[in-house]
Tab-separated table of C-alpha atoms in Angstrom:
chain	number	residue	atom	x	y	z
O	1	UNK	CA	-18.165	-23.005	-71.325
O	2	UNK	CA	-17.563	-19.378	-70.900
O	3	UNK	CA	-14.480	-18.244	-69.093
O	4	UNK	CA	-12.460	-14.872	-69.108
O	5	UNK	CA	-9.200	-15.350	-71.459
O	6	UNK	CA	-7.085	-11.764	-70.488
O	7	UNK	CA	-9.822	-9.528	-69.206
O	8	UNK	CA	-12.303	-10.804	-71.918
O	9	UNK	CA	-14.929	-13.257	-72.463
O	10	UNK	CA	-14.158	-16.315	-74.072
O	11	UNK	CA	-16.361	-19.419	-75.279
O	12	UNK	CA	-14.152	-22.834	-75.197
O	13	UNK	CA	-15.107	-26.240	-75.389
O	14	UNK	CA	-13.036	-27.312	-73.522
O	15	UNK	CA	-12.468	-29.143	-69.977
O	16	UNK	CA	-9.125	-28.525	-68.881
O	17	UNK	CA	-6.437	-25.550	-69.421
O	18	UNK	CA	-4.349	-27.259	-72.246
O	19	UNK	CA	-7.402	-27.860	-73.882
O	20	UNK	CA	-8.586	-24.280	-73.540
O	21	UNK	CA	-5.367	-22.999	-74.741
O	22	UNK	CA	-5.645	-24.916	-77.577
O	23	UNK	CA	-8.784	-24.307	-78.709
O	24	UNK	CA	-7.641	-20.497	-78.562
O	25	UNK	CA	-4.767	-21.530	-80.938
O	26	UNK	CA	-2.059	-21.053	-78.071
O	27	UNK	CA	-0.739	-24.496	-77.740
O	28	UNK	CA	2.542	-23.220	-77.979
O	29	UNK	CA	6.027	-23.116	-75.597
O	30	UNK	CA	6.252	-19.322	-75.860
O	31	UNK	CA	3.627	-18.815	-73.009
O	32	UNK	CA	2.713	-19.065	-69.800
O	33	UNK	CA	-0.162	-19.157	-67.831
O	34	UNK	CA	-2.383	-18.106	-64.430
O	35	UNK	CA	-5.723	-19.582	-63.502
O	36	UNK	CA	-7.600	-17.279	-61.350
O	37	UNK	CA	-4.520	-15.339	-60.607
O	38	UNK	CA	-2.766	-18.241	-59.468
O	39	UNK	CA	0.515	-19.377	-61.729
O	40	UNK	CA	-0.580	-22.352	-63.656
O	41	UNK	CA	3.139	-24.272	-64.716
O	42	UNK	CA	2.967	-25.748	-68.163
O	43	UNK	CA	3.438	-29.298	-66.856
O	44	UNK	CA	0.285	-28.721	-65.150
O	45	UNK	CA	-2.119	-27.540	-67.617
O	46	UNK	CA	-3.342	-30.807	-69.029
O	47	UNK	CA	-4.498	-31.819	-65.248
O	48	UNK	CA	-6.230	-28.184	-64.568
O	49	UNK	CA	-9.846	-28.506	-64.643
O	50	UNK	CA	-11.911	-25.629	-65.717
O	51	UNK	CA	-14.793	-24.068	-64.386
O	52	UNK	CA	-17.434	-21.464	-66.102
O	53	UNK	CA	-16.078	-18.160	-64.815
O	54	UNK	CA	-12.664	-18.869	-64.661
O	55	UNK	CA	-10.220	-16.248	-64.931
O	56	UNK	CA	-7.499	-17.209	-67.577
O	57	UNK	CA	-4.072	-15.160	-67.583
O	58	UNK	CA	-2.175	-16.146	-71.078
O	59	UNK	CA	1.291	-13.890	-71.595
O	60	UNK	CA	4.430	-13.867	-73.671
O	61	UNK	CA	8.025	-12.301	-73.587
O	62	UNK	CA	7.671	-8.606	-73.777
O	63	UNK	CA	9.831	-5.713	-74.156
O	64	UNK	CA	10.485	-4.482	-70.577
O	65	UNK	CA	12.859	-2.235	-68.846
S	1	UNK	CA	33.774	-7.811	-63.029
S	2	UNK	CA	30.948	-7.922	-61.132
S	3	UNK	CA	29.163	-10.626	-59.392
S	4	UNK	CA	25.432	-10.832	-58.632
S	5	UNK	CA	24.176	-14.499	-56.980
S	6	UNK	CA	27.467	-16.358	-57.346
S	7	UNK	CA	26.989	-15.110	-61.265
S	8	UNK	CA	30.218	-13.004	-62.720
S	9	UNK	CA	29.107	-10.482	-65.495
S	10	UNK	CA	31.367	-8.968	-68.174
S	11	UNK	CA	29.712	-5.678	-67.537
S	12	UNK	CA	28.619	-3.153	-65.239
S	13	UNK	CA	26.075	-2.216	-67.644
S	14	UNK	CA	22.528	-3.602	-67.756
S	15	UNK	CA	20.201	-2.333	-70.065
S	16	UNK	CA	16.297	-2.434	-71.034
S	17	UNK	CA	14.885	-4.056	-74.279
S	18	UNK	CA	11.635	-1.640	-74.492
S	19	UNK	CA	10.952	1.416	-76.150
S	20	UNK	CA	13.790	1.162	-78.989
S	21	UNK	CA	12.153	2.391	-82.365
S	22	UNK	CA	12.685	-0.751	-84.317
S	23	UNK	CA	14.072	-4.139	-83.296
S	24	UNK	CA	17.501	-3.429	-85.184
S	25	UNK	CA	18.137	-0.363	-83.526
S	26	UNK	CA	17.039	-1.943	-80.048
S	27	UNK	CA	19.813	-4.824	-81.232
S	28	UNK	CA	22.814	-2.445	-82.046
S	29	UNK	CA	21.996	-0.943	-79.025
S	30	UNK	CA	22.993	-3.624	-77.141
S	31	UNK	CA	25.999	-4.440	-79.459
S	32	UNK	CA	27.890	-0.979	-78.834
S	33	UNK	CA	26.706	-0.872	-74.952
S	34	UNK	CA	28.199	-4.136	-74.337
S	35	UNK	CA	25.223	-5.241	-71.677
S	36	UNK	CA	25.496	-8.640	-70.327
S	37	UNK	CA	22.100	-8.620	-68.746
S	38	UNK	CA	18.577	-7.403	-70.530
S	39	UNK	CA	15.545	-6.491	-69.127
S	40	UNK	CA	12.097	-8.176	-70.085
S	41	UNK	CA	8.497	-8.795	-69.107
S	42	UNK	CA	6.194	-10.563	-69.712
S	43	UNK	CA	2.849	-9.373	-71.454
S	44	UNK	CA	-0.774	-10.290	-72.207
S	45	UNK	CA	-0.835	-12.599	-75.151
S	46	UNK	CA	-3.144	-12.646	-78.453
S	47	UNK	CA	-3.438	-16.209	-80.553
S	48	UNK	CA	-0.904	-15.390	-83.243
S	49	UNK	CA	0.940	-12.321	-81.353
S	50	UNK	CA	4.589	-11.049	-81.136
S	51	UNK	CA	5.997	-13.062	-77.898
S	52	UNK	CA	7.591	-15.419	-80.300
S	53	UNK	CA	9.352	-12.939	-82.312
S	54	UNK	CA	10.304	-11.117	-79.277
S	55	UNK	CA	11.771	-13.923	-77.881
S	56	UNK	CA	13.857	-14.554	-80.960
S	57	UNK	CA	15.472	-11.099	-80.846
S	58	UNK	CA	16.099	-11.057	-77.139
S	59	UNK	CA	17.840	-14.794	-77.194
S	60	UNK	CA	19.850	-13.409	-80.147
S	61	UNK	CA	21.635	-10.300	-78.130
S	62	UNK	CA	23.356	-13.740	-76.413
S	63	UNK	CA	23.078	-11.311	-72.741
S	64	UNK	CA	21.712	-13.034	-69.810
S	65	UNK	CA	17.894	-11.985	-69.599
S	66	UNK	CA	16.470	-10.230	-66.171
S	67	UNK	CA	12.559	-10.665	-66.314
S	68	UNK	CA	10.518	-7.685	-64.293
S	69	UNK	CA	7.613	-7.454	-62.538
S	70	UNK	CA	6.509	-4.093	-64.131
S	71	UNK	CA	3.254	-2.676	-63.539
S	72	UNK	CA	2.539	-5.333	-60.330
S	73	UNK	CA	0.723	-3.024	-57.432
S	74	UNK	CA	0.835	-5.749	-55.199
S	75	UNK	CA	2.929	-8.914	-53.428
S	76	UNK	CA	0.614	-12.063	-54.652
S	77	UNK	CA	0.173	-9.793	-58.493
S	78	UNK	CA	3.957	-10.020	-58.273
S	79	UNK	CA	4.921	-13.253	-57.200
S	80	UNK	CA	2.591	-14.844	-59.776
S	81	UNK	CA	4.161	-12.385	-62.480
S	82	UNK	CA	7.809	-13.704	-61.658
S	83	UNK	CA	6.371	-17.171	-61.685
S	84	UNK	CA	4.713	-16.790	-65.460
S	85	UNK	CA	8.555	-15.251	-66.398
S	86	UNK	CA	10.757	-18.172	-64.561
S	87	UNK	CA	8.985	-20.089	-66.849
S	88	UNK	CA	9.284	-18.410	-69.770
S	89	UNK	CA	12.641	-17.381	-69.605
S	90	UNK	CA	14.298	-20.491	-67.836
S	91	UNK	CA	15.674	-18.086	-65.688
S	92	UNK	CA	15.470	-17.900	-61.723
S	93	UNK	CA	16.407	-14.360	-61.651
S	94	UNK	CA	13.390	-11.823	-61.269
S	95	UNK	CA	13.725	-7.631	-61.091
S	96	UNK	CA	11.080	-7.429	-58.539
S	97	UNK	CA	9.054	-4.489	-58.633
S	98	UNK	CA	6.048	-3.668	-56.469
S	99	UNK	CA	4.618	0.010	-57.419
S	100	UNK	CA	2.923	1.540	-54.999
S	101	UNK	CA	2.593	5.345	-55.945
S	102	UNK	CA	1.066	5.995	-59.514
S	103	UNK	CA	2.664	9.390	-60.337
S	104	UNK	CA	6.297	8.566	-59.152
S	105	UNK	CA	6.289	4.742	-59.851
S	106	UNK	CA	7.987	4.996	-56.180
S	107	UNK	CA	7.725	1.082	-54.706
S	108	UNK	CA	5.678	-0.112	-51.982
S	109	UNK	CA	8.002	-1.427	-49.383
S	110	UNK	CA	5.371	-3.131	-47.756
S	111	UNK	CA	4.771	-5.219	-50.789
S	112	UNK	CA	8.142	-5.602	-51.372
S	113	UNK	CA	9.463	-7.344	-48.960
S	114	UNK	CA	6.601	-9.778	-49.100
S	115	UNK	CA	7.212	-10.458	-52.280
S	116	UNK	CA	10.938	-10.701	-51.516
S	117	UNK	CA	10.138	-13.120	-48.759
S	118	UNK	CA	8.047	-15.890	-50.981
S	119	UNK	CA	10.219	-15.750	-53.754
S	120	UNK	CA	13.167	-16.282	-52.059
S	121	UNK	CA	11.746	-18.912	-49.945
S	122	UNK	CA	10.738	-20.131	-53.477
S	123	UNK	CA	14.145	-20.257	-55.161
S	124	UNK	CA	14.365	-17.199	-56.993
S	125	UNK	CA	17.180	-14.769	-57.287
S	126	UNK	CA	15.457	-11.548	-56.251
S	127	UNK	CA	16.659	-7.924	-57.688
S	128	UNK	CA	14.466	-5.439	-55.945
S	129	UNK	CA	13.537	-2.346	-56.868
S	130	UNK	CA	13.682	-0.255	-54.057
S	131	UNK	CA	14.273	3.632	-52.859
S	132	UNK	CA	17.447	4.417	-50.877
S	133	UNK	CA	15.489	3.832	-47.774
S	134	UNK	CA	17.731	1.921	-45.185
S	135	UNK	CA	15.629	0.350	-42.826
S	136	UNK	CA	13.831	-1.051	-46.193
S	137	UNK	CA	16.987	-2.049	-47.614
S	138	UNK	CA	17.671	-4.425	-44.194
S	139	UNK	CA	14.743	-5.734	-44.799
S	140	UNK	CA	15.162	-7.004	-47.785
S	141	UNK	CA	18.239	-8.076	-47.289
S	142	UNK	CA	16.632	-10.482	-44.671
S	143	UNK	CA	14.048	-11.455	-47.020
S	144	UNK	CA	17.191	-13.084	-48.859
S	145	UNK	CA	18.013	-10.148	-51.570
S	146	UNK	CA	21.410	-10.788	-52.405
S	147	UNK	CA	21.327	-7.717	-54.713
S	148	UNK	CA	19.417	-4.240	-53.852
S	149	UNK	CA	18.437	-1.854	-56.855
S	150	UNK	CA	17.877	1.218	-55.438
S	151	UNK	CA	16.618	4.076	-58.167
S	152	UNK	CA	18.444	7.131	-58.975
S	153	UNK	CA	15.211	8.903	-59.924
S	154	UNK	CA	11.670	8.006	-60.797
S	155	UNK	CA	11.448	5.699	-63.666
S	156	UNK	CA	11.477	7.433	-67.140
S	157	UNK	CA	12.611	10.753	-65.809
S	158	UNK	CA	16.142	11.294	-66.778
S	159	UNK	CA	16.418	13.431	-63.636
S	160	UNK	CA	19.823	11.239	-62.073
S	161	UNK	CA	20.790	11.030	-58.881
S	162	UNK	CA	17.589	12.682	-56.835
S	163	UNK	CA	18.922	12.261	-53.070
S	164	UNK	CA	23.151	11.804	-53.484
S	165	UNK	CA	23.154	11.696	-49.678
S	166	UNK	CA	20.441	8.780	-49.247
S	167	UNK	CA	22.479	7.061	-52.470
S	168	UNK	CA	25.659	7.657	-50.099
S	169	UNK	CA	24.310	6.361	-47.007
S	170	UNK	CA	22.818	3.596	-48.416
S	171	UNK	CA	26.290	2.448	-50.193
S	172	UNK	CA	28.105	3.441	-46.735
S	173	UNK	CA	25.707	1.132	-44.821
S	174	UNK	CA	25.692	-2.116	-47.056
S	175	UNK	CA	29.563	-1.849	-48.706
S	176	UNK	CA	29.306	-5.541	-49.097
S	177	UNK	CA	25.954	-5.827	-50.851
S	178	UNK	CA	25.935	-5.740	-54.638
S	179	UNK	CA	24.346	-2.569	-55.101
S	180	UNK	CA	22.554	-1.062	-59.046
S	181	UNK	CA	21.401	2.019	-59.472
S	182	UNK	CA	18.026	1.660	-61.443
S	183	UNK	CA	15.971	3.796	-62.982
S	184	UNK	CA	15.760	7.671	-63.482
S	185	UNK	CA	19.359	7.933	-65.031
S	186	UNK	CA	19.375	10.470	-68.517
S	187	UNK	CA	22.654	10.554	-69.409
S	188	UNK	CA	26.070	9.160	-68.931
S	189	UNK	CA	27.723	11.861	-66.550
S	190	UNK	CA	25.012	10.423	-64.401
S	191	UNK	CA	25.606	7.176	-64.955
S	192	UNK	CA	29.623	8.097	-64.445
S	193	UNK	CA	28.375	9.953	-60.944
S	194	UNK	CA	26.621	6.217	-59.392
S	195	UNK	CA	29.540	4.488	-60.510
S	196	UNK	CA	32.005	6.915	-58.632
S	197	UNK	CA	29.791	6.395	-55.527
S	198	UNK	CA	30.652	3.089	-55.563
S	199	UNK	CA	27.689	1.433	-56.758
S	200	UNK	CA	28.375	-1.636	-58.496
S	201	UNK	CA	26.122	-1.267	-61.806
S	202	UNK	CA	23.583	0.694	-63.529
S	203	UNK	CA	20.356	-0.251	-65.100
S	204	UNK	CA	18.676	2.030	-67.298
S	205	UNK	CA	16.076	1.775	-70.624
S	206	UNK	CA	14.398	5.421	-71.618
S	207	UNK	CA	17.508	7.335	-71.386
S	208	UNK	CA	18.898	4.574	-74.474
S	209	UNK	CA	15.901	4.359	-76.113
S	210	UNK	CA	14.546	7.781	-76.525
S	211	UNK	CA	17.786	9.370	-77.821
S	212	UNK	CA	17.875	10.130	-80.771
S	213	UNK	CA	21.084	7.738	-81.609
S	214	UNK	CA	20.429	5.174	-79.112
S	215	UNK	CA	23.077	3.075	-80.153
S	216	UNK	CA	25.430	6.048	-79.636
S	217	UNK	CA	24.084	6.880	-76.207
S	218	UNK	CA	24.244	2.773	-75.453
S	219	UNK	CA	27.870	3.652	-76.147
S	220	UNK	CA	28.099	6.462	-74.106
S	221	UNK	CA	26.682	5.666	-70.970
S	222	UNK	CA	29.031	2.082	-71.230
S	223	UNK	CA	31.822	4.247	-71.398
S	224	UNK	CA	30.552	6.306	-68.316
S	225	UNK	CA	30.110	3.361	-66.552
S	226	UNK	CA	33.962	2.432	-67.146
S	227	UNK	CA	35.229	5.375	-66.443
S	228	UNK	CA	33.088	6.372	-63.387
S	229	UNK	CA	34.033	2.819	-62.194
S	230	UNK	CA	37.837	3.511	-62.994
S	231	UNK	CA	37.553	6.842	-60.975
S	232	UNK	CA	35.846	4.787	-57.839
S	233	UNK	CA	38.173	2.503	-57.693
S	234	UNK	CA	41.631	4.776	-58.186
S	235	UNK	CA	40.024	6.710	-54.898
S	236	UNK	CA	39.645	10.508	-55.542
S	237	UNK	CA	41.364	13.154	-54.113
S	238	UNK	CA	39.381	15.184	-51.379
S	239	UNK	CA	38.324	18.502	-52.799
S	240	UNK	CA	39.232	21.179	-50.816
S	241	UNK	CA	38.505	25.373	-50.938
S	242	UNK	CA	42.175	27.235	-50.677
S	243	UNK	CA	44.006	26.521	-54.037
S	244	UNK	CA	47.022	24.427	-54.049
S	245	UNK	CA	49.763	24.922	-56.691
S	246	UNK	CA	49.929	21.761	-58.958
S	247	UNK	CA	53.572	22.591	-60.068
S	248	UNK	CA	56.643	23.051	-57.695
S	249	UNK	CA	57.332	26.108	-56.457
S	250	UNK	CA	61.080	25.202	-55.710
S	251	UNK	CA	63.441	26.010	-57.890
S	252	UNK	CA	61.415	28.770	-60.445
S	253	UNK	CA	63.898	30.987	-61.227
S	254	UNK	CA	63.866	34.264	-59.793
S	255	UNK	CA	63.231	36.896	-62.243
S	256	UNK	CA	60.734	39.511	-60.355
């Protein structure tokens, strides 16, 4: 399905969040997540359905001051 | 030492981990400043990006990590900002900011103490970033701040201490509130000036970064910060206009 993944259009087969994140090769510890601007916790990713449209928010540690 | 949320910290120096030119540099930074808290965000992520790296270096400066909300214009962008970094980080400590001007960065109180209110509510340890206002500063302080950050100056300006007689009043008013001075600081006499006020820490970033020794400025403003600390807490002498001979005048001999 098509969903936004950071401001862009994405095409994912997949069904849930972990899946998604997966399938974009971001499987990893070292991020976290928001589902139509909403915080997504990791522990909750593999139970977060997905819906065409969806707005996906994926970030990392950053340099901040 | 100081003590923010029950937490004591070896310094009275906190500094930011962006802008450095290279990660050593941003590293020996930190070494000669002596920081025990760093700065961080967190950012949009590529497959394959830097988060990981960055996450490396920051762990490896061994300093207790302060995630921001940099950049959020509003409460619910905020709140779901500090929620991405709490998990990130493993830290319940957020540097809440809430912009609400785009030329002066200046916060939007409104927004801030919204913010304040859920994440408090929600566990977090909340460092706002606020102006010198008062009545904002009781507000917060309701919303369950333990800690108020109010800025010296406009983020990234190196101008100091803007309004010394809001900084004042705001100290005067809240003596037993933890109180940094964040943001707008350029150099260490600055830094020395908060800490003589009796605010209880500075945080700064650009003023580190974009010199052209960082790791020499690092050192200079953590000396400032000593020694402005030192002078607040021996209690100055009150200036005054007439001068007042420093050596005795009894007993000169008399030779006119």
């Amino acid at each position: 399905m098509r969903i936004m993944v950071n401001g862009a259009p994405r095409e994912v087969a997949a069904e849930t969040l972990a899946e998604a994140l997966e399938a974009l090769g971001q499987g990893g510890d070292t991020v976290a997540t928001a589902l139509n601007e909403e915080f997504v916790p990791a522990a909750a990713r593999a139970r977060t359905l997905l819906a065409p449209g969806d707005r996906v928010e994926i970030v990392a540690p950053r340099q901040g001051g | 030492m100081v003590t923010f949320y029950g937490s004591e910290l070896p310094s009275r120096l906190m500094l930011g981990t962006a802008q450095y030119p290279s990660p050593k540099v941003l590293a020996e930074a930190f070494r000669r400043s002596g920081a025990g808290i760093a700065t961080v965000s967190v950012r949009r992520e590529a497959a394959g990006g830097e988060g990981g790296a960055f996450w490396d270096l920051v762990r490896e400066l061994g300093v207790r990590l302060l995630p921001n909300t940099a950049g959020c214009h509003t409460a619910r962008e905020a709140v779901t900002t500090a929620r991405m970094a709490r998990e990130l980080f493993g830290t319940d400590w957020i540097k809440l900011e809430v912009i609400g001007h785009a030329d002066t960065l200046q916060p939007d109180p409104w927004g801030l103490v919204e913010a304040a209110r859920i994440l408090s509510d929600d566990g977090f340890k909340v460092f706002p970033y606020t102006t010198e206002d008062l009545v904002l500063a009781e507000r917060l302080i309701e919303a369950g701040c333990e800690v108020l950050m109010p800025w010296g100056a406009p983020i990234g300006t190196g101008l100091g201490l803007a309004n010394r007689y809001g900084l004042r009043s705001l100290r005067a008013q809240f003596p037993q509130v933890p109180m940094v001075v964040d943001a707008g600081l350029g150099r260490p006499s600055q830094a020395a000036e908060a800490m003589e006020m009796g605010f209880d820490a500075v945080l700064l970033n650009t003023a580190v970064a974009k010199a052209d020794d960082p790791a020499a400025m690092a050192e200079g403003f953590a000396r400032a910060v000593e020694a402005g600390r030192l002078g607040y807490e021996a209690g100055a002498m009150e200036p005054r206009d007439m001068a007042a001979p420093s050596t005795p005048l009894i007993g000169k001999a008399f030779l006119a």
